[in-house]
Coordinates of C-alpha atoms in Angstrom, one line a residue:
M1 CA -72.6 -102.5 24.9
K2 CA -73.8 -98.9 25.0
I3 CA -76.7 -98.0 22.4
L4 CA -77.9 -94.6 21.4
V5 CA -81.1 -94.4 19.5
C6 CA -81.8 -91.0 17.5
I7 CA -85.3 -90.0 17.9
S8 CA -86.9 -87.6 15.3
H9 CA -90.0 -85.8 16.5
V10 CA -92.4 -86.0 13.4
P11 CA -96.1 -85.2 12.8
D12 CA -98.3 -88.2 12.8
T13 CA -99.1 -89.2 9.3
T14 CA -102.9 -88.9 10.1
S15 CA -102.5 -85.1 10.9
K16 CA -103.5 -82.5 8.4
I17 CA -100.7 -80.5 7.4
N18 CA -101.1 -76.8 6.9
F19 CA -98.8 -73.9 6.2
T20 CA -98.9 -70.3 7.3
D21 CA -97.3 -66.9 6.3
N22 CA -97.7 -67.3 2.5
D23 CA -96.8 -71.1 3.0
T24 CA -93.4 -70.3 4.4
K25 CA -94.1 -71.9 8.0
F26 CA -95.3 -74.9 9.2
D27 CA -98.4 -74.6 11.3
T28 CA -98.3 -76.9 14.4
N29 CA -101.8 -76.2 15.6
G30 CA -103.8 -79.4 15.9
V31 CA -100.7 -81.6 14.9
Q32 CA -100.0 -84.9 16.7
F33 CA -96.3 -85.6 16.8
V34 CA -94.8 -89.2 17.3
I35 CA -91.4 -91.1 17.0
N36 CA -90.5 -91.2 13.5
P37 CA -91.4 -94.7 12.2
N38 CA -88.0 -95.6 11.1
D39 CA -86.5 -94.4 14.2
E40 CA -89.0 -96.8 16.2
F41 CA -87.9 -99.6 14.3
G42 CA -84.5 -99.0 15.5
L43 CA -85.4 -98.4 19.0
T44 CA -87.3 -101.8 19.1
R45 CA -84.1 -103.5 17.9
A46 CA -82.2 -101.7 20.5
M47 CA -84.6 -103.2 23.2
W48 CA -83.9 -106.6 21.8
F49 CA -80.1 -106.2 22.4
K50 CA -81.0 -104.7 25.9
E51 CA -83.1 -107.7 27.0
K52 CA -80.9 -110.4 25.1
Q53 CA -77.4 -109.1 25.6
G54 CA -77.7 -106.6 28.5
A55 CA -77.0 -103.4 26.3
S56 CA -77.8 -100.0 27.8
V57 CA -80.0 -98.0 25.6
H58 CA -80.1 -94.0 25.5
V59 CA -82.3 -92.1 23.3
V60 CA -81.3 -88.6 22.1
N61 CA -83.4 -85.9 20.2
V62 CA -82.4 -82.5 18.6
G63 CA -85.3 -79.9 19.4
G64 CA -87.0 -77.8 21.8
A65 CA -89.0 -78.8 25.1
E66 CA -91.9 -79.5 23.0
T67 CA -90.2 -82.7 21.7
E68 CA -89.9 -84.2 25.2
P69 CA -93.1 -86.2 25.3
T70 CA -91.9 -88.0 22.3
L71 CA -88.7 -88.7 24.4
R72 CA -90.8 -89.9 27.5
K73 CA -92.7 -92.3 25.1
A74 CA -89.3 -93.7 24.0
L75 CA -88.4 -94.2 27.7
A76 CA -91.8 -95.8 28.3
I77 CA -91.0 -98.4 25.7
G78 CA -87.8 -99.3 27.7
A79 CA -85.0 -97.0 27.1
D80 CA -82.9 -96.3 30.0
E81 CA -82.1 -92.5 29.6
A82 CA -83.0 -89.6 27.3
I83 CA -80.9 -86.7 26.1
R84 CA -82.5 -83.6 24.4
V85 CA -80.1 -81.3 22.7
D86 CA -81.5 -77.8 23.1
A87 CA -81.3 -76.6 19.5
E88 CA -83.9 -76.2 16.7
A89 CA -83.6 -78.8 13.9
T90 CA -82.8 -76.4 11.1
D91 CA -81.2 -78.9 8.5
G92 CA -79.6 -82.3 8.2
F93 CA -76.0 -81.1 8.8
S94 CA -76.7 -79.2 11.9
V95 CA -78.7 -81.9 13.5
A96 CA -75.8 -84.4 12.6
K97 CA -73.2 -82.4 14.1
Q98 CA -75.3 -82.0 17.4
L99 CA -75.8 -85.8 17.4
A100 CA -72.2 -86.5 16.6
N101 CA -71.0 -84.5 19.7
V102 CA -73.4 -86.5 22.0
V103 CA -71.9 -89.8 20.3
K104 CA -68.4 -88.8 21.1
E105 CA -69.0 -87.7 24.7
G106 CA -71.1 -90.9 25.5
G107 CA -68.6 -93.2 24.0
Y108 CA -71.4 -95.4 22.3
D109 CA -70.6 -98.7 20.6
L110 CA -73.9 -98.7 18.4
V111 CA -75.9 -95.7 17.0
L112 CA -79.2 -96.5 15.7
G113 CA -81.3 -94.2 13.7
G114 CA -83.9 -94.3 10.8
R115 CA -82.7 -94.2 7.2
E116 CA -84.9 -91.1 6.9
S117 CA -87.5 -89.2 8.6
I118 CA -91.0 -88.8 7.3
D119 CA -91.3 -85.2 7.5
Y120 CA -88.2 -84.1 5.4
N121 CA -87.2 -87.5 4.0
G122 CA -83.5 -86.2 3.7
G123 CA -82.0 -89.5 4.5
M124 CA -78.7 -87.9 5.4
V125 CA -78.3 -87.8 9.0
P126 CA -77.0 -91.2 9.9
G127 CA -74.3 -91.0 7.3
M128 CA -73.1 -87.6 8.3
I129 CA -72.9 -89.0 12.1
A130 CA -70.7 -91.7 10.9
Q131 CA -68.3 -89.5 8.8
L132 CA -68.3 -86.8 11.8
T133 CA -67.3 -89.4 14.4
G134 CA -65.2 -91.9 12.2
A135 CA -67.5 -94.8 12.8
N136 CA -68.5 -97.4 10.2
F137 CA -71.9 -97.1 8.6
V138 CA -74.4 -99.2 7.3
N139 CA -77.7 -97.7 5.5
T140 CA -81.1 -99.2 4.6
C141 CA -80.5 -102.1 7.0
I142 CA -83.2 -104.6 7.4
S143 CA -81.3 -107.0 9.9
L144 CA -78.8 -106.6 12.4
E145 CA -77.0 -109.0 14.8
I146 CA -74.0 -108.1 17.1
E147 CA -71.4 -110.6 18.2
G148 CA -68.7 -109.2 20.2
D149 CA -67.2 -106.1 18.7
T150 CA -68.5 -107.3 15.2
A151 CA -71.9 -106.5 13.7
T152 CA -73.5 -108.7 10.7
A153 CA -76.1 -106.7 8.7
I154 CA -78.3 -107.0 5.7
R155 CA -78.9 -104.0 3.7
E156 CA -81.3 -103.4 0.9
I157 CA -79.5 -102.5 -2.5
D158 CA -80.7 -101.9 -6.0
G159 CA -82.2 -105.2 -7.0
G160 CA -81.6 -107.4 -4.0
K161 CA -79.9 -107.5 -0.6
E162 CA -76.3 -107.5 0.7
T163 CA -74.9 -109.1 3.8
V164 CA -71.9 -107.0 5.4
K165 CA -69.9 -107.3 8.7
A166 CA -68.4 -104.2 10.4
K167 CA -66.6 -103.6 13.4
L168 CA -68.0 -101.4 16.3
P169 CA -68.5 -98.5 16.7
L170 CA -71.2 -98.6 14.0
V171 CA -73.9 -96.1 12.9
V172 CA -76.9 -97.8 11.2
G173 CA -79.7 -96.2 9.2
G174 CA -82.6 -98.7 9.8
Q175 CA -86.0 -99.3 8.3
K176 CA -88.7 -101.9 8.3
G177 CA -87.1 -105.3 8.4
I178 CA -84.7 -104.4 11.1
V179 CA -87.8 -105.5 13.1
E180 CA -91.3 -106.0 11.7
E181 CA -94.3 -103.8 12.5
S182 CA -95.6 -106.6 14.7
D183 CA -92.6 -106.4 16.9
L184 CA -93.2 -102.5 17.8
R185 CA -94.2 -102.1 21.4
I186 CA -96.9 -99.9 22.9
P187 CA -96.0 -98.7 26.2
N188 CA -98.0 -100.1 29.3
M189 CA -98.9 -98.1 32.3
R190 CA -96.0 -99.5 34.3
G191 CA -93.7 -98.3 31.5
I192 CA -95.3 -94.8 31.3
M193 CA -94.9 -94.4 35.2
Q194 CA -91.5 -95.6 35.2
A195 CA -90.4 -93.2 32.4
R196 CA -91.6 -90.2 34.7
K197 CA -88.5 -91.2 36.8
K198 CA -86.1 -91.9 34.3
P199 CA -83.5 -89.2 33.7
L200 CA -83.9 -86.7 30.8
T201 CA -80.8 -84.6 30.3
V202 CA -81.0 -81.2 28.3
K203 CA -77.7 -80.4 26.7
D204 CA -76.5 -77.1 25.4
A205 CA -76.0 -77.2 21.6
V206 CA -72.5 -76.8 20.0
D207 CA -72.0 -74.4 17.1
A208 CA -73.2 -75.7 13.8
N209 CA -74.2 -73.5 10.9
A210 CA -77.2 -74.6 8.9
E211 CA -76.0 -75.6 5.4
T212 CA -79.6 -75.5 3.8
Q213 CA -82.5 -73.5 4.2
T214 CA -86.2 -73.7 3.0
A215 CA -87.1 -71.0 0.7
Q216 CA -90.8 -72.0 0.5
F217 CA -93.4 -74.8 1.2
E218 CA -95.2 -76.2 -1.8
K219 CA -98.8 -77.3 -1.9
P220 CA -98.6 -80.2 -4.4
V221 CA -101.4 -82.4 -5.8
L222 CA -101.1 -85.6 -7.6
L223 CA -103.6 -85.6 -10.6
F224 CA -105.4 -88.8 -11.0
S225 CA -107.3 -89.9 -14.2
G226 CA -107.5 -93.7 -13.5
G227 CA -105.0 -94.4 -16.5
K228 CA -101.8 -96.5 -16.3
D229 CA -99.6 -93.4 -16.1
S230 CA -101.2 -91.9 -13.0
I231 CA -101.6 -95.2 -11.2
T232 CA -97.8 -95.5 -11.9
L233 CA -97.4 -92.2 -10.2
V234 CA -99.5 -93.2 -7.1
R235 CA -97.4 -96.4 -6.7
L236 CA -94.2 -94.7 -7.1
A237 CA -95.3 -91.9 -4.6
V238 CA -96.3 -94.8 -2.1
K239 CA -92.9 -96.2 -2.4
A240 CA -91.2 -92.9 -2.0
F241 CA -93.1 -92.0 1.3
Y242 CA -93.4 -95.4 2.8
P243 CA -93.9 -96.2 5.7
A244 CA -95.8 -92.9 5.9
K245 CA -98.8 -92.2 3.5
I246 CA -98.5 -89.9 0.4
P247 CA -98.5 -86.4 2.2
F248 CA -100.4 -84.7 -0.5
P249 CA -104.0 -85.4 -1.9
L250 CA -104.9 -86.8 -5.2
M251 CA -107.4 -84.9 -7.5
H252 CA -109.7 -86.1 -10.1
I253 CA -110.9 -84.0 -12.8
D254 CA -113.9 -86.1 -13.7
T255 CA -115.2 -85.7 -17.2
G256 CA -118.2 -87.6 -16.4
H257 CA -117.5 -90.1 -19.0
N258 CA -115.3 -92.5 -17.2
F259 CA -116.2 -96.2 -17.1
P260 CA -117.9 -97.2 -13.8
E261 CA -115.0 -99.8 -13.3
T262 CA -112.6 -96.8 -13.4
I263 CA -114.4 -94.8 -10.5
E264 CA -114.7 -98.0 -8.6
F265 CA -111.0 -98.6 -8.9
R266 CA -110.2 -95.0 -7.8
D267 CA -112.5 -95.2 -4.8
R268 CA -110.7 -98.6 -3.7
L269 CA -107.4 -97.4 -4.3
V270 CA -107.9 -94.2 -2.2
K271 CA -109.5 -96.2 0.6
E272 CA -106.6 -98.9 0.5
L273 CA -103.9 -96.3 0.8
G274 CA -105.7 -94.0 3.2
L275 CA -105.4 -91.0 0.9
D276 CA -107.2 -87.8 0.6
L277 CA -109.1 -87.4 -2.7
I278 CA -110.5 -84.2 -4.3
I279 CA -113.1 -84.6 -7.2
R280 CA -114.0 -81.7 -9.4
N281 CA -116.4 -82.3 -12.3
V282 CA -116.5 -80.9 -15.7
Q283 CA -120.2 -81.1 -15.7
D284 CA -120.2 -78.2 -13.1
S285 CA -118.0 -76.1 -15.4
I286 CA -120.6 -76.6 -18.1
D287 CA -123.4 -75.8 -15.9
Q288 CA -121.7 -72.6 -14.7
G289 CA -121.4 -71.5 -18.4
K290 CA -117.6 -71.5 -18.1
V291 CA -117.1 -74.0 -21.0
K292 CA -119.5 -75.3 -23.7
E293 CA -120.2 -79.0 -24.3
E294 CA -118.8 -80.0 -27.6
S295 CA -121.2 -81.8 -30.2
G296 CA -120.6 -83.8 -33.2
K297 CA -119.4 -87.4 -34.1
Y298 CA -115.9 -86.9 -32.3
A299 CA -117.1 -84.7 -29.2
S300 CA -115.1 -85.1 -26.3
R301 CA -114.8 -83.4 -22.8
N302 CA -111.0 -83.8 -22.5
Q303 CA -110.2 -80.2 -23.8
L304 CA -113.0 -78.8 -21.2
Q305 CA -111.0 -80.4 -18.2
T306 CA -108.5 -77.4 -18.4
T307 CA -110.9 -74.8 -17.0
T308 CA -112.2 -77.2 -14.3
L309 CA -108.4 -77.9 -13.3
L310 CA -107.5 -74.2 -13.2
D311 CA -110.4 -73.5 -11.1
A312 CA -109.4 -76.1 -8.6
I313 CA -105.9 -74.9 -8.6
E314 CA -107.1 -71.5 -7.6
E315 CA -109.6 -72.9 -5.1
F316 CA -106.9 -74.9 -3.3
K317 CA -103.8 -72.6 -3.9
F318 CA -101.9 -75.6 -5.4
D319 CA -98.5 -74.6 -6.9
A320 CA -97.4 -77.9 -7.9
C321 CA -99.5 -80.5 -9.9
I322 CA -97.9 -83.7 -10.3
G323 CA -99.1 -85.4 -13.5
G324 CA -98.2 -88.5 -15.6
A325 CA -97.5 -87.0 -19.0
R326 CA -94.7 -88.5 -21.0
R327 CA -92.7 -87.0 -23.8
D328 CA -93.2 -89.9 -26.2
E329 CA -97.0 -89.5 -26.2
E330 CA -97.1 -86.5 -28.7
K331 CA -94.7 -84.0 -30.3
A332 CA -95.9 -81.2 -28.3
R333 CA -94.5 -83.0 -25.1
A334 CA -91.2 -83.4 -26.6
K335 CA -89.7 -80.2 -25.3
E336 CA -91.5 -80.0 -22.1
R337 CA -89.6 -80.1 -18.9
I338 CA -89.9 -82.3 -15.9
F339 CA -90.7 -79.0 -13.9
S340 CA -92.8 -77.1 -16.5
V341 CA -93.6 -73.6 -15.6
R342 CA -97.1 -72.6 -16.7
D343 CA -98.7 -69.3 -17.1
D344 CA -102.1 -67.9 -15.6
F345 CA -104.0 -70.0 -18.4
G346 CA -102.1 -73.2 -17.6
Q347 CA -100.1 -73.1 -20.7
W348 CA -96.4 -73.4 -21.1
D349 CA -94.0 -71.5 -23.3
E350 CA -91.0 -73.7 -24.6
K351 CA -88.9 -70.4 -24.6
N352 CA -89.6 -69.7 -21.1
Q353 CA -88.4 -73.0 -19.5
R354 CA -85.7 -73.9 -17.4
P355 CA -82.7 -76.1 -18.7
E356 CA -82.7 -79.7 -17.3
L357 CA -79.3 -81.4 -17.9
F358 CA -79.2 -85.0 -17.3
D359 CA -80.6 -85.3 -13.6
M360 CA -80.0 -81.7 -12.6
L361 CA -83.5 -80.4 -12.3
N362 CA -84.6 -76.8 -10.8
G363 CA -87.8 -77.2 -8.8
D364 CA -87.6 -73.6 -7.2
I365 CA -90.7 -71.4 -7.9
E366 CA -91.5 -68.0 -7.0
H367 CA -94.5 -67.5 -4.7
G368 CA -97.8 -67.5 -6.6
Q369 CA -96.2 -69.4 -9.6
N370 CA -97.5 -72.8 -10.8
V371 CA -95.7 -75.8 -12.4
R372 CA -96.8 -79.1 -13.7
V373 CA -94.3 -81.8 -12.5
F374 CA -93.9 -85.0 -14.7
P375 CA -91.7 -87.4 -12.8
I376 CA -92.1 -90.1 -15.7
S377 CA -91.7 -87.7 -18.5
N378 CA -88.7 -89.7 -19.8
W379 CA -90.5 -93.0 -19.4
T380 CA -91.8 -94.8 -22.6
E381 CA -95.1 -96.6 -23.2
L382 CA -93.1 -99.9 -22.7
D383 CA -91.8 -98.5 -19.3
A384 CA -95.2 -97.6 -18.1
V385 CA -96.8 -100.9 -19.2
S386 CA -94.1 -103.0 -17.7
Y387 CA -94.1 -101.2 -14.5
T388 CA -98.0 -101.7 -14.1
H389 CA -97.6 -105.4 -15.1
L390 CA -94.7 -105.8 -12.5
R391 CA -96.8 -104.3 -9.8
A392 CA -100.0 -106.4 -10.7
H393 CA -97.6 -109.6 -10.6
E394 CA -96.3 -108.5 -7.0
T395 CA -99.7 -107.8 -5.7
G396 CA -101.5 -110.6 -7.5
R397 CA -104.3 -108.3 -8.4
N398 CA -105.1 -105.7 -11.1
L399 CA -103.6 -102.3 -10.5

């Protein structure tokens, strides 16, 4: 059996990500690159087939010479040969077309890739390879066995798991579960030395037009208050980017009137998830004379947070602030969009909002614009309470 494992060259999740040229280009300075985690799960499964069933394992990557150390690591783990397609990985379709050409020329029985990469999270390349090569396809695969020319796979579906059978050739979009993290292999010295002698072939790219382009890079931040809605957002973000960590910081505009338990929970959550936390204090805005402390029986600092938030947005040049506001909270929220464009004063004009029909959303913004993003805008109070209750039940602890 011939196996091809598709390897993405992605930034280590511990690297600090920055952009240049008005946030339109990714700054690679000081960034450590690694094998995409979902691809590494597939590679580890391929090594099992090599050792148990005598399969040959090749790895492939689309990219420049800077990606070769990542391919060498795959060889050190145990792959037999490596292929680098000499082309810039511009978008999912062009990458899939390059990989499909390698699959056709190599006559591979099984193609293993991650269900998505942790840099773009597109989740499209394995399915496109299957379509372009005419192979069967199983996505979100968490178990894979091969007997003769038949594969038995278990894949995640909404609300459960599904067992499917398919004939080879087969393309698989794998994830954690196809092997466990404890099964992953660290190259030893012998493997590293052997990798230097294993063939790494550079192939010319085939013609493939990019079907998408990146108009801009955003610098988002998730607004964290310690309430159930912001906690829900954090948990949803964790699920969206798993197994990587959330790639943008959390920011807490601290009124100074929080319960000690809220601050303790915030710090524990950030430490548990390995997140970056920015804290800006309303008290600083008061001390600087930017806002005036309210007095009276119903005095509150909630309205004063806006000035502190706008200062933080300007300080860090954030262009998208992800919040937990919901439309059912108050009448003023009823017409606000999921992507809510704001003016220089942080306000929104209902007459200057984009149409959002069903699930068709427009997140494109001009350079210098700022938007609030409310992913759970259409949730109800019951939805939020039910979700936090479910998460507490799953983890056996308070959220």
